[in-house]
Structure formats: structure tokens, C-alpha cells
């Protein structure tokens, strides 16, 4: 570039043409990226650098004021790859489109996203209220690791009514007051892993608003991995923070591990600061791969949902099947009501109850010819696993019994 070439500034990304709002699927093709900032490259290059040069000393100071929190809003430029990078920032812009979120952060895994969230918002003597069951590693993090640092928790079944939610929040407030802490967070997972039970997010938001003053209200965070971003939008139902294992549907090809957190800047600012400190940001190559995957996420999730319905239609009447945890076939009742209010589709992950126990379940899994025996979900292939003996093996047996995570 010659000295006479004027400096290039990013063009604002277009989200609407006239009065017509562009769909999220359309925005996945280029939102947040200006090719002219990268020599006209149609796709973002992978920025494999550990640090970024400042245009001036004053700019460096200004960026660090944002990074360190001396000035709100984060860095207004690139600083160091533990804090930010072009690939990660483009990815965060596109992720925010689906949930219509004010801000988004990406992480090295779903669990690093969850851990960074909890470390940012939970202090010693605080109480976490959470639904159950949760992904086993999340339960372990809350019950066995944060407890070592003086945080406690109360949990309630995912299917809980509004009255049960009111009760658990009252108990949590009493516990927090006795400990000298606060109710730091309401953490939900819906559908629950692995039972597919739904949490009434709207009811929980009403319960939290009734139990706390506006300036003392704990955030409601929800793991939306099973249904997001296509089939559920929890921010519209009262949640404050949405979490994803981007490894799953967002990545979609079983070839990367990443996580995401989305929500209002007010709630994400301390999470960003914690990420800057402990370095849980997603790497640029993984961010680039996720940008590739987001271009087809609507197509992949739509077809996966259609296929799951066909499989479940076959299984629901099979003589060796005892039950089916599939959201598309819920009977009339509270869970069906939540589904109709909260969900745009039934998803493609479901639980299957075999007549028998572990022996019969293992025989079924070992006989599969197309589905692969592996943990995870949301990829282009079909996977099957045995939660009680695999993903939730670390959960105490009495808790598995209470939550319905059985050997069959």
C-alpha cells in the first residue's frame, strides 16, 4: 500500500435493506466482516498472531483502559489475542444476530464459558439456584468445585411449577442471608441433559422479579445448547444470559470445541473481564471454522429436526421401547404448554428408554450400524450414548435416581 493510499475504515454491516430486516441465515454470509480490510478476501483470513501493533502510544493506552475496565465498553481496538482478535470479534457479531443479543463472547469450550460465567458472577458465601438435571460437568463445577471456595447451591426439578420456583428462591434468600452472601445467579438448562425436560423460563423470570428488588436481582442464565439458536430464544422469554456449547449445532461437524455466552452488556461486562484475566477465549482457527459452520446452521438444524421426527415416529410404537423423551410428542400438560410458548421446533436430540436395563441398552447401542457410539450432539452424523454410564457417570447414584437418569 502506497503512502498516498487513504486509511481504510470498516464499512458498517448491513442488517436491513429499506424497511426489510435481513434474516439471520442471510446475515451469516458476511455480517461483521469488511473484505476491504483484508485485501478484498471474500472470507476472513485466519489471524494467527499473538499481539497487535498500536497506531500510536495514545491508542495503546486507550485500548488498555477498555481492557482493564477503567473505561466501560471494552477495548475499541485489537490488543492481544488473550483479549480479542478479528476472527473472534466477527464470530461474536454473528452469534449475537440469532438471539438478538446486545453482546456476545466466545470461549475455548462450552465448559470454559460456563466456568468463566460463574467465576465472574459468584463470590464466596453466595448461593446459586439451578434447575436439574444439568450437564454432568456443570453439576460437578457447581457442587464440587465452587463449593470449595465457599459458594453453595439449591436445585429444583426442571419441570417445577411457579409455586416451586417461588419456594426455592425464598429458601435461597434465607440461606444467602445466613451465610452473609447473596443469591448470585439462577442457572437453568432447558431442555435438560439428558432427560429433555423443559424449564418455564417465563415463570422463573416472574418469580425472580417478584422475589428481588430490581437493583438486587440475580441474572438468569440458561444453557440453550439443545435447542439454540434455531428452536428457542430464551432472551425473549426472560433470560438475561444465554450459553452455548458451540461444539454442537453451531460447529455442526464434530471437528471443533468452543463455547459462547450472549446477553446484555451489563451482564457480560464482568464475564469479559474474567475472560481477559484467565484466558478462556476461543482461538482464531476455531473461530474461523465456526464462521464457516454458521453459514449452514439453519439448513443443518432444519434437516436434523425433520429426520429426528421420523426416527421418533418409528420408535414411539416399537414394542421394545418403554418411553421417549422427544419434545415433538409431548402429551397435553405443563411441559406441552412450555414447549408451545418457548420453542419453535422439537430439536433433534432426544432420550430413548429401552425395556430392560443396562444390559439391554448396551445391546441396542452395540447393534447400531449407521449411528456412531459417541458422546456429543448436533453434528452432521447421528450419535448415540448411554448417559447413566457415560456422560453422567460422575453424578451420584441417588441423584441420578431422583432425576430419572436410569440404566435403560
Short mmCIF file of C-alpha atoms in Angstrom, two decimals:
data_model
loop_
_atom_site.label_atom_id
_atom_site.label_comp_id
_atom_site.label_asym_id
_atom_site.label_seq_id
_atom_site.Cartn_x
_atom_site.Cartn_y
_atom_site.Cartn_z
CA UNK A 1 0.00 0.00 0.00
CA UNK A 2 1.49 3.37 -1.01
CA UNK A 3 1.74 6.33 1.34
CA UNK A 4 -0.91 8.06 -0.77
CA UNK A 5 -3.49 5.34 -0.09
CA UNK A 6 -6.08 6.66 2.39
CA UNK A 7 -6.59 4.62 5.57
CA UNK A 8 -9.38 2.10 5.27
CA UNK A 9 -12.20 2.12 7.76
CA UNK A 10 -14.64 -0.77 8.20
CA UNK A 11 -17.95 -0.40 6.42
CA UNK A 12 -20.96 -0.74 8.72
CA UNK A 13 -22.51 -4.18 8.39
CA UNK A 14 -25.97 -4.13 6.84
CA UNK A 15 -28.78 -5.77 8.86
CA UNK A 16 -31.69 -4.32 6.91
CA UNK A 17 -32.45 -3.13 3.37
CA UNK A 18 -35.01 -0.38 3.50
CA UNK A 19 -37.69 -1.47 5.95
CA UNK A 20 -36.90 -5.13 5.43
CA UNK A 21 -34.87 -6.84 8.16
CA UNK A 22 -32.47 -9.42 6.76
CA UNK A 23 -32.86 -12.92 8.17
CA UNK A 24 -30.18 -14.35 10.47
CA UNK A 25 -29.40 -17.03 7.87
CA UNK A 26 -28.64 -14.33 5.30
CA UNK A 27 -26.51 -12.34 7.74
CA UNK A 28 -24.34 -15.41 8.41
CA UNK A 29 -22.79 -14.98 4.96
CA UNK A 30 -20.93 -11.76 5.70
CA UNK A 31 -22.14 -9.83 8.72
CA UNK A 32 -19.38 -8.23 10.78
CA UNK A 33 -16.66 -8.50 8.11
CA UNK A 34 -15.47 -5.95 5.56
CA UNK A 35 -13.43 -7.65 2.79
CA UNK A 36 -11.68 -4.36 2.02
CA UNK A 37 -9.90 -4.54 5.38
CA UNK A 38 -8.31 -7.84 4.31
CA UNK A 39 -7.11 -7.19 0.76
CA UNK A 40 -10.56 -7.94 -0.65
CA UNK A 41 -10.61 -11.52 0.67
CA UNK A 42 -14.20 -12.78 0.41
CA UNK A 43 -13.78 -14.81 3.60
CA UNK A 44 -11.98 -13.60 6.71
CA UNK A 45 -8.35 -14.75 6.85
CA UNK A 46 -7.21 -16.60 9.97
CA UNK A 47 -5.28 -14.07 12.04
CA UNK A 48 -2.56 -16.20 13.61
CA UNK A 49 -0.87 -13.58 15.74
CA UNK A 50 -0.40 -13.30 19.48
CA UNK A 51 -0.37 -9.50 19.57
CA UNK A 52 -1.40 -6.44 17.55
CA UNK A 53 0.52 -3.22 16.79
CA UNK A 54 -0.93 0.06 18.03
CA UNK A 55 -1.19 3.03 15.67
CA UNK A 56 0.08 5.29 18.47
CA UNK A 57 1.02 5.24 22.15
CA UNK A 58 -2.19 7.10 22.97
CA UNK A 59 -4.21 4.42 21.18
CA UNK A 60 -2.45 1.71 23.18
CA UNK A 61 -3.37 3.48 26.42
CA UNK A 62 -6.97 3.89 25.27
CA UNK A 63 -7.27 0.20 24.39
CA UNK A 64 -5.89 -0.88 27.77
CA UNK A 65 -8.29 1.43 29.56
CA UNK A 66 -11.06 -0.60 27.96
CA UNK A 67 -9.39 -3.95 28.62
CA UNK A 68 -8.81 -3.21 32.31
CA UNK A 69 -12.24 -1.71 32.93
CA UNK A 70 -11.06 1.83 33.60
CA UNK A 71 -13.35 2.81 30.75
CA UNK A 72 -16.57 0.87 30.09
CA UNK A 73 -17.17 -0.96 26.85
CA UNK A 74 -14.00 -2.98 26.43
CA UNK A 75 -11.16 -2.27 24.02
CA UNK A 76 -12.06 -0.24 20.94
CA UNK A 77 -9.21 -1.87 19.03
CA UNK A 78 -7.14 -5.02 18.84
CA UNK A 79 -4.67 -5.56 21.67
CA UNK A 80 -3.56 -9.14 22.42
CA UNK A 81 -5.03 -12.49 21.47
CA UNK A 82 -5.94 -13.38 25.05
CA UNK A 83 -8.35 -10.43 24.94
CA UNK A 84 -9.64 -10.20 21.38
CA UNK A 85 -8.91 -10.86 17.73
CA UNK A 86 -10.54 -10.28 14.32
CA UNK A 87 -11.85 -13.83 13.91
CA UNK A 88 -13.33 -13.90 17.38
CA UNK A 89 -14.94 -10.47 17.02
CA UNK A 90 -16.56 -11.35 13.68
CA UNK A 91 -17.84 -14.59 15.19
CA UNK A 92 -19.27 -12.77 18.22
CA UNK A 93 -21.06 -10.30 15.95
CA UNK A 94 -22.72 -13.11 14.00
CA UNK A 95 -23.65 -15.17 17.06
CA UNK A 96 -25.43 -12.17 18.54
CA UNK A 97 -27.67 -11.94 15.47
CA UNK A 98 -29.52 -15.18 16.19
CA UNK A 99 -30.54 -14.29 19.74
CA UNK A 100 -30.81 -10.56 19.04
CA UNK A 101 -28.28 -10.13 21.85
CA UNK A 102 -26.59 -6.86 22.69
CA UNK A 103 -23.22 -8.56 23.20
CA UNK A 104 -21.56 -11.95 22.74
CA UNK A 105 -18.37 -13.65 23.89
CA UNK A 106 -16.71 -16.83 22.59
CA UNK A 107 -14.69 -19.33 24.60
CA UNK A 108 -12.37 -22.30 24.19
CA UNK A 109 -15.15 -24.75 25.17
CA UNK A 110 -18.69 -24.81 26.47
CA UNK A 111 -17.41 -25.60 29.95
CA UNK A 112 -14.89 -22.75 29.87
CA UNK A 113 -17.81 -20.45 29.01
CA UNK A 114 -19.82 -21.79 31.96
CA UNK A 115 -16.85 -21.65 34.33
CA UNK A 116 -15.97 -18.08 33.32
CA UNK A 117 -19.61 -17.02 33.75
CA UNK A 118 -19.78 -18.47 37.27
CA UNK A 119 -16.38 -17.13 38.32
CA UNK A 120 -17.42 -13.67 37.17
CA UNK A 121 -20.74 -13.54 39.00
CA UNK A 122 -20.40 -15.82 42.05
CA UNK A 123 -18.43 -14.94 45.19
CA UNK A 124 -17.71 -16.64 48.50
CA UNK A 125 -20.86 -17.21 50.61
CA UNK A 126 -23.12 -16.70 47.58
CA UNK A 127 -25.93 -19.08 46.62
CA UNK A 128 -26.58 -20.44 43.11
CA UNK A 129 -30.10 -21.64 42.30
CA UNK A 130 -30.17 -24.12 39.43
CA UNK A 131 -32.52 -26.47 37.63
CA UNK A 132 -31.84 -30.17 37.46
CA UNK A 133 -30.54 -32.17 35.86
CA UNK A 134 -27.67 -30.21 34.35
CA UNK A 135 -24.89 -31.40 32.09
CA UNK A 136 -22.77 -33.51 34.46
CA UNK A 137 -19.66 -31.31 34.24
CA UNK A 138 -21.77 -28.27 35.12
CA UNK A 139 -23.17 -30.08 38.16
CA UNK A 140 -19.63 -31.05 39.17
CA UNK A 141 -18.39 -27.48 38.77
CA UNK A 142 -21.14 -26.09 41.00
CA UNK A 143 -21.39 -28.84 43.60
CA UNK A 144 -17.78 -29.96 43.97
CA UNK A 145 -15.53 -27.14 42.82
CA UNK A 146 -17.23 -23.83 43.63
CA UNK A 147 -18.24 -25.29 46.99
CA UNK A 148 -14.52 -25.47 47.87
CA UNK A 149 -14.45 -21.69 47.67
CA UNK A 150 -17.48 -21.13 49.89
CA UNK A 151 -20.29 -20.92 47.34
CA UNK A 152 -23.40 -23.03 47.92
CA UNK A 153 -26.38 -24.03 45.79
CA UNK A 154 -30.01 -25.11 45.83
CA UNK A 155 -31.55 -27.01 42.94
CA UNK A 156 -35.07 -27.70 41.74
CA UNK A 157 -36.51 -30.06 39.10
CA UNK A 158 -36.64 -28.68 35.57
CA UNK A 159 -40.40 -29.31 35.47
CA UNK A 160 -41.00 -27.16 38.57
CA UNK A 161 -44.15 -25.04 38.82
CA UNK A 162 -44.20 -21.32 39.56
CA UNK A 163 -45.03 -22.10 43.20
CA UNK A 164 -42.00 -24.38 43.47
CA UNK A 165 -39.83 -21.66 41.93
CA UNK A 166 -41.11 -19.11 44.46
CA UNK A 167 -40.29 -21.54 47.26
CA UNK A 168 -36.75 -22.29 46.10
CA UNK A 169 -35.97 -18.58 45.71
CA UNK A 170 -37.27 -17.86 49.22
CA UNK A 171 -35.09 -20.65 50.59
CA UNK A 172 -32.09 -19.34 48.65
CA UNK A 173 -32.57 -15.82 50.04
CA UNK A 174 -32.73 -17.22 53.57
CA UNK A 175 -29.59 -19.31 53.01
CA UNK A 176 -27.69 -16.38 51.49
CA UNK A 177 -28.62 -14.09 54.37
CA UNK A 178 -27.48 -16.69 56.92
CA UNK A 179 -24.15 -17.10 55.09
CA UNK A 180 -23.58 -13.39 54.65
CA UNK A 181 -23.76 -13.58 50.86
CA UNK A 182 -26.32 -13.08 48.10
CA UNK A 183 -28.30 -15.10 45.60
CA UNK A 184 -25.77 -14.69 42.79
CA UNK A 185 -27.42 -16.47 39.89
CA UNK A 186 -30.32 -18.55 38.67
CA UNK A 187 -28.82 -21.10 36.30
CA UNK A 188 -31.09 -23.10 34.00
CA UNK A 189 -30.65 -25.79 31.39
CA UNK A 190 -33.59 -26.33 29.07
CA UNK A 191 -34.12 -28.88 27.70
CA UNK A 192 -32.30 -30.68 30.48
CA UNK A 193 -29.45 -33.05 29.64
CA UNK A 194 -30.27 -35.93 29.26
CA UNK A 195 -33.99 -36.05 30.15
CA UNK A 196 -35.17 -33.32 27.72
CA UNK A 197 -37.31 -31.75 30.47
CA UNK A 198 -38.21 -28.11 29.82
CA UNK A 199 -37.92 -25.22 32.27
CA UNK A 200 -40.57 -22.50 32.23
CA UNK A 201 -38.26 -19.51 31.71
CA UNK A 202 -41.12 -17.01 31.73
CA UNK A 203 -42.33 -18.33 35.10
CA UNK A 204 -38.82 -18.17 36.54
CA UNK A 205 -38.40 -14.57 35.38
CA UNK A 206 -41.71 -13.65 37.03
CA UNK A 207 -40.62 -15.43 40.23
CA UNK A 208 -37.24 -13.65 40.28
CA UNK A 209 -38.84 -10.26 39.64
CA UNK A 210 -41.27 -10.88 42.50
CA UNK A 211 -38.57 -12.04 44.92
CA UNK A 212 -35.91 -9.36 44.36
CA UNK A 213 -35.72 -5.62 44.03
CA UNK A 214 -34.69 -4.52 40.55
CA UNK A 215 -31.24 -3.39 41.70
CA UNK A 216 -30.59 -6.66 43.56
CA UNK A 217 -31.94 -9.13 41.04
CA UNK A 218 -29.62 -12.04 40.17
CA UNK A 219 -29.18 -12.78 36.46
CA UNK A 220 -31.00 -15.72 34.91
CA UNK A 221 -28.55 -17.72 32.79
CA UNK A 222 -29.63 -20.62 30.60
CA UNK A 223 -27.78 -23.30 28.66
CA UNK A 224 -29.59 -23.31 25.30
CA UNK A 225 -27.35 -25.87 23.57
CA UNK A 226 -30.07 -28.44 22.79
CA UNK A 227 -32.42 -26.02 21.00
CA UNK A 228 -30.42 -22.94 20.10
CA UNK A 229 -30.20 -20.85 18.21
CA UNK A 230 -32.92 -22.03 15.82
CA UNK A 231 -35.61 -23.57 18.01
CA UNK A 232 -35.50 -21.44 21.18
CA UNK A 233 -34.71 -17.80 22.01
CA UNK A 234 -34.55 -17.58 25.83
CA UNK A 235 -33.65 -13.87 25.91
CA UNK A 236 -37.15 -13.20 24.57
CA UNK A 237 -38.69 -15.25 27.40
CA UNK A 238 -36.96 -13.52 30.29
CA UNK A 239 -33.44 -14.94 30.49
CA UNK A 240 -30.55 -12.48 30.85
CA UNK A 241 -27.66 -14.66 29.65
CA UNK A 242 -27.66 -17.48 27.09
CA UNK A 243 -24.90 -20.08 26.95
CA UNK A 244 -23.94 -22.49 24.18
CA UNK A 245 -21.62 -25.34 23.65
CA UNK A 246 -20.70 -24.15 20.15
CA UNK A 247 -19.15 -27.59 19.70
CA UNK A 248 -22.65 -28.86 18.97
CA UNK A 249 -25.06 -27.36 16.42
CA UNK A 250 -23.10 -24.16 15.80
CA UNK A 251 -19.94 -26.10 14.91
CA UNK A 252 -22.03 -28.88 13.46
CA UNK A 253 -19.27 -31.11 12.06
CA UNK A 254 -17.76 -32.72 15.19
CA UNK A 255 -14.39 -31.14 14.41
CA UNK A 256 -14.06 -28.33 16.97
CA UNK A 257 -14.68 -27.44 20.63
CA UNK A 258 -15.91 -23.98 21.65
CA UNK A 259 -18.45 -22.13 23.78
CA UNK A 260 -20.45 -18.92 23.70
CA UNK A 261 -22.18 -16.51 26.10
CA UNK A 262 -24.70 -13.91 24.91
CA UNK A 263 -26.77 -11.20 26.56
CA UNK A 264 -26.84 -7.57 27.61
CA UNK A 265 -23.55 -5.72 28.04
CA UNK A 266 -24.48 -5.11 31.68
CA UNK A 267 -24.30 -8.83 32.44
CA UNK A 268 -21.49 -9.72 30.04
CA UNK A 269 -19.03 -6.99 31.10
CA UNK A 270 -17.75 -8.87 34.19
CA UNK A 271 -17.58 -12.09 32.15
CA UNK A 272 -15.44 -10.34 29.54
CA UNK A 273 -13.14 -9.05 32.30
CA UNK A 274 -12.81 -12.56 33.75
CA UNK A 275 -12.10 -13.99 30.28
CA UNK A 276 -9.40 -11.36 29.77
CA UNK A 277 -7.80 -12.39 33.06
CA UNK A 278 -7.88 -16.19 32.83
CA UNK A 279 -7.56 -16.52 29.05
CA UNK A 280 -10.55 -18.71 28.15
CA UNK A 281 -11.13 -17.06 24.75
CA UNK A 282 -11.64 -19.19 21.63
CA UNK A 283 -8.60 -19.45 19.35
CA UNK A 284 -8.65 -17.80 15.89
CA UNK A 285 -8.64 -21.04 13.89
CA UNK A 286 -11.64 -22.42 15.77
CA UNK A 287 -13.42 -19.07 15.39
CA UNK A 288 -12.79 -19.22 11.63
CA UNK A 289 -14.21 -22.76 11.48
CA UNK A 290 -17.30 -21.63 13.36
CA UNK A 291 -17.80 -18.80 10.86
CA UNK A 292 -17.77 -21.45 8.14
CA UNK A 293 -20.32 -23.53 10.04
CA UNK A 294 -22.72 -20.69 10.81
CA UNK A 295 -23.34 -20.26 7.09
CA UNK A 296 -25.23 -23.57 7.04
CA UNK A 297 -26.61 -23.77 10.58
CA UNK A 298 -30.23 -23.15 9.57
CA UNK A 299 -30.11 -25.80 6.84
CA UNK A 300 -28.40 -28.37 9.07
CA UNK A 301 -30.63 -27.89 12.09
CA UNK A 302 -33.80 -27.88 9.99
CA UNK A 303 -32.94 -31.18 8.29
CA UNK A 304 -31.77 -32.74 11.56
CA UNK A 305 -35.08 -31.83 13.17
CA UNK A 306 -37.03 -33.36 10.28
CA UNK A 307 -35.00 -36.56 10.49
CA UNK A 308 -35.39 -36.83 14.27
CA UNK A 309 -39.16 -36.64 13.97
CA UNK A 310 -39.14 -39.59 11.54
CA UNK A 311 -36.92 -41.67 13.81
CA UNK A 312 -39.05 -40.90 16.87
CA UNK A 313 -42.25 -41.68 14.98
CA UNK A 314 -40.85 -45.18 14.40
CA UNK A 315 -39.58 -45.62 17.97
CA UNK A 316 -42.68 -44.37 19.83
CA UNK A 317 -44.69 -47.51 18.95
CA UNK A 318 -41.83 -50.03 18.98
CA UNK A 319 -42.58 -52.97 21.32
CA UNK A 320 -39.12 -52.80 22.95
CA UNK A 321 -39.34 -49.08 23.71
CA UNK A 322 -40.66 -48.10 27.14
CA UNK A 323 -40.68 -44.35 26.64
CA UNK A 324 -39.44 -41.47 24.53
CA UNK A 325 -38.16 -38.09 25.70
CA UNK A 326 -38.91 -36.20 22.49
CA UNK A 327 -40.39 -32.71 22.61
CA UNK A 328 -42.45 -33.21 19.45
CA UNK A 329 -44.65 -35.85 21.09
CA UNK A 330 -45.34 -34.29 24.48
CA UNK A 331 -48.81 -35.06 25.86
CA UNK A 332 -51.11 -32.25 26.95
CA UNK A 333 -49.91 -30.76 30.22
CA UNK A 334 -47.41 -28.29 31.67
CA UNK A 335 -44.47 -29.46 29.57
CA UNK A 336 -46.51 -29.19 26.37
CA UNK A 337 -47.57 -25.69 27.41
CA UNK A 338 -43.93 -24.63 27.92
CA UNK A 339 -42.97 -26.11 24.57
CA UNK A 340 -45.69 -24.23 22.72
CA UNK A 341 -44.75 -20.91 24.39
CA UNK A 342 -40.97 -21.23 24.24
CA UNK A 343 -39.99 -23.41 21.29
CA UNK A 344 -40.09 -23.06 17.51
CA UNK A 345 -39.24 -26.74 16.99
CA UNK A 346 -38.66 -30.01 18.81
CA UNK A 347 -34.95 -30.26 18.05
CA UNK A 348 -33.08 -33.37 17.03
CA UNK A 349 -31.78 -34.63 20.38
CA UNK A 350 -33.99 -37.00 22.34
CA UNK A 351 -33.85 -39.65 25.04
CA UNK A 352 -34.94 -43.22 24.48
CA UNK A 353 -35.98 -45.63 27.25
CA UNK A 354 -35.42 -49.29 26.41
CA UNK A 355 -37.41 -52.06 28.10
CA UNK A 356 -34.83 -53.57 30.42
CA UNK A 357 -31.68 -52.15 31.99
CA UNK A 358 -28.03 -51.57 31.20
CA UNK A 359 -27.55 -54.94 29.51
CA UNK A 360 -30.40 -54.37 27.06
CA UNK A 361 -29.35 -50.76 26.49
CA UNK A 362 -25.78 -51.79 25.69
CA UNK A 363 -27.04 -54.49 23.32
CA UNK A 364 -29.12 -51.88 21.50
CA UNK A 365 -26.20 -49.45 21.22
CA UNK A 366 -23.76 -52.13 20.06
CA UNK A 367 -26.17 -53.20 17.31
CA UNK A 368 -26.43 -49.76 15.69
CA UNK A 369 -24.98 -49.72 12.16
CA UNK A 370 -25.32 -46.09 10.99
CA UNK A 371 -25.34 -44.17 14.27
CA UNK A 372 -21.94 -43.90 15.93
CA UNK A 373 -21.47 -44.75 19.60
CA UNK A 374 -20.10 -41.44 20.90
CA UNK A 375 -20.94 -38.57 23.23
CA UNK A 376 -21.91 -35.13 21.92
CA UNK A 377 -24.69 -33.99 19.60
CA UNK A 378 -25.52 -31.56 16.83
CA UNK A 379 -23.05 -32.83 14.22
CA UNK A 380 -23.78 -33.98 10.70
CA UNK A 381 -23.65 -37.61 11.83
CA UNK A 382 -26.03 -39.45 14.19
CA UNK A 383 -24.66 -40.27 17.64
CA UNK A 384 -25.96 -42.41 20.48
CA UNK A 385 -24.73 -42.88 24.03
CA UNK A 386 -25.72 -44.19 27.47
CA UNK A 387 -25.90 -41.19 29.85
CA UNK A 388 -26.01 -43.14 33.12
CA UNK A 389 -22.80 -44.99 32.25
CA UNK A 390 -21.07 -42.25 30.25
CA UNK A 391 -21.76 -38.51 30.39
CA UNK A 392 -23.49 -38.66 33.80
CA UNK A 393 -21.39 -41.44 35.33
CA UNK A 394 -19.92 -38.97 37.85
CA UNK A 395 -23.36 -37.96 39.15
CA UNK A 396 -24.11 -39.71 42.48
CA UNK A 397 -26.48 -42.65 42.06
CA UNK A 398 -29.16 -41.29 44.38
CA UNK A 399 -29.28 -38.05 42.37
CA UNK A 400 -29.47 -39.97 39.09
CA UNK A 401 -32.39 -41.94 40.53
CA UNK A 402 -34.20 -38.73 41.53
CA UNK A 403 -33.64 -37.15 38.13
CA UNK A 404 -34.71 -40.16 36.08
CA UNK A 405 -31.27 -40.89 34.60
CA UNK A 406 -31.81 -44.66 34.64
CA UNK A 407 -29.88 -47.63 33.32
CA UNK A 408 -32.33 -48.09 30.46
#
